Amino acid sequence: MLLESLMIDEPELTFTPCGNPDPRLLRLVEFLARQAARECYAEEVKMTRRRGKRTS
């Protein structure tokens, strides 16, 4: 479903913030982004190790 949403040929939605965002929300977004980055990196490392085992 995510891939399908990325392939739509419609204009990209834009977000214009109004005022100061809640700092708790900013910390939550930062936390979730870091967690997603760690998971993505761990998966990349795992895939690299699998490829390395196949060639040896």
mmCIF file of C-alpha atoms in Angstrom, residues 1-48:
data_model
loop_
_atom_site.group_PDB
_atom_site.id
_atom_site.type_symbol
_atom_site.label_atom_id
_atom_site.label_comp_id
_atom_site.label_asym_id
_atom_site.label_seq_id
_atom_site.Cartn_x
_atom_site.Cartn_y
_atom_site.Cartn_z
ATOM 1 C CA MET A 1 0.000 0.000 0.000
ATOM 2 C CA LEU A 2 2.865 2.389 0.753
ATOM 3 C CA LEU A 3 4.428 1.731 -2.629
ATOM 4 C CA GLU A 4 1.104 2.423 -4.353
ATOM 5 C CA SER A 5 0.760 5.737 -2.534
ATOM 6 C CA LEU A 6 4.238 6.756 -3.693
ATOM 7 C CA MET A 7 3.454 6.011 -7.343
ATOM 8 C CA ILE A 8 0.388 8.246 -7.711
ATOM 9 C CA ASP A 9 0.842 10.969 -10.335
ATOM 10 C CA GLU A 10 -0.890 13.662 -8.313
ATOM 11 C CA PRO A 11 0.643 16.830 -6.885
ATOM 12 C CA GLU A 12 2.441 16.358 -3.596
ATOM 13 C CA LEU A 13 0.636 17.580 -0.509
ATOM 14 C CA THR A 14 2.362 20.349 1.356
ATOM 15 C CA PHE A 15 2.202 21.207 5.016
ATOM 16 C CA THR A 16 2.433 24.741 6.270
ATOM 17 C CA PRO A 17 2.915 24.814 10.042
ATOM 18 C CA CYS A 18 1.035 27.416 12.021
ATOM 19 C CA GLY A 19 2.488 28.614 15.301
ATOM 20 C CA ASN A 20 4.833 26.677 17.529
ATOM 21 C CA PRO A 21 4.447 22.888 17.502
ATOM 22 C CA ASP A 22 4.178 21.035 20.795
ATOM 23 C CA PRO A 23 7.730 20.082 21.865
ATOM 24 C CA ARG A 24 6.438 16.686 23.025
ATOM 25 C CA LEU A 25 5.243 15.999 19.496
ATOM 26 C CA LEU A 26 8.634 16.984 18.098
ATOM 27 C CA ARG A 27 10.387 14.623 20.537
ATOM 28 C CA LEU A 28 8.002 11.811 19.584
ATOM 29 C CA VAL A 29 8.647 12.336 15.877
ATOM 30 C CA GLU A 30 12.398 12.444 16.490
ATOM 31 C CA PHE A 31 12.215 9.246 18.565
ATOM 32 C CA LEU A 32 10.181 7.419 15.921
ATOM 33 C CA ALA A 33 12.514 8.569 13.149
ATOM 34 C CA ARG A 34 15.568 7.310 15.051
ATOM 35 C CA GLN A 35 13.867 4.000 15.772
ATOM 36 C CA ALA A 36 12.959 3.561 12.097
ATOM 37 C CA ALA A 37 16.527 4.429 11.077
ATOM 38 C CA ARG A 38 17.952 1.851 13.511
ATOM 39 C CA GLU A 39 15.590 -0.833 12.220
ATOM 40 C CA CYS A 40 16.430 0.002 8.615
ATOM 41 C CA TYR A 41 20.176 -0.074 9.346
ATOM 42 C CA ALA A 42 19.865 -3.402 11.183
ATOM 43 C CA GLU A 43 18.023 -4.886 8.199
ATOM 44 C CA GLU A 44 20.680 -3.589 5.792
ATOM 45 C CA VAL A 45 23.437 -5.136 7.937
ATOM 46 C CA LYS A 46 21.557 -8.433 8.050
ATOM 47 C CA MET A 47 21.119 -8.454 4.263
ATOM 48 C CA THR A 48 24.801 -7.609 3.735
#
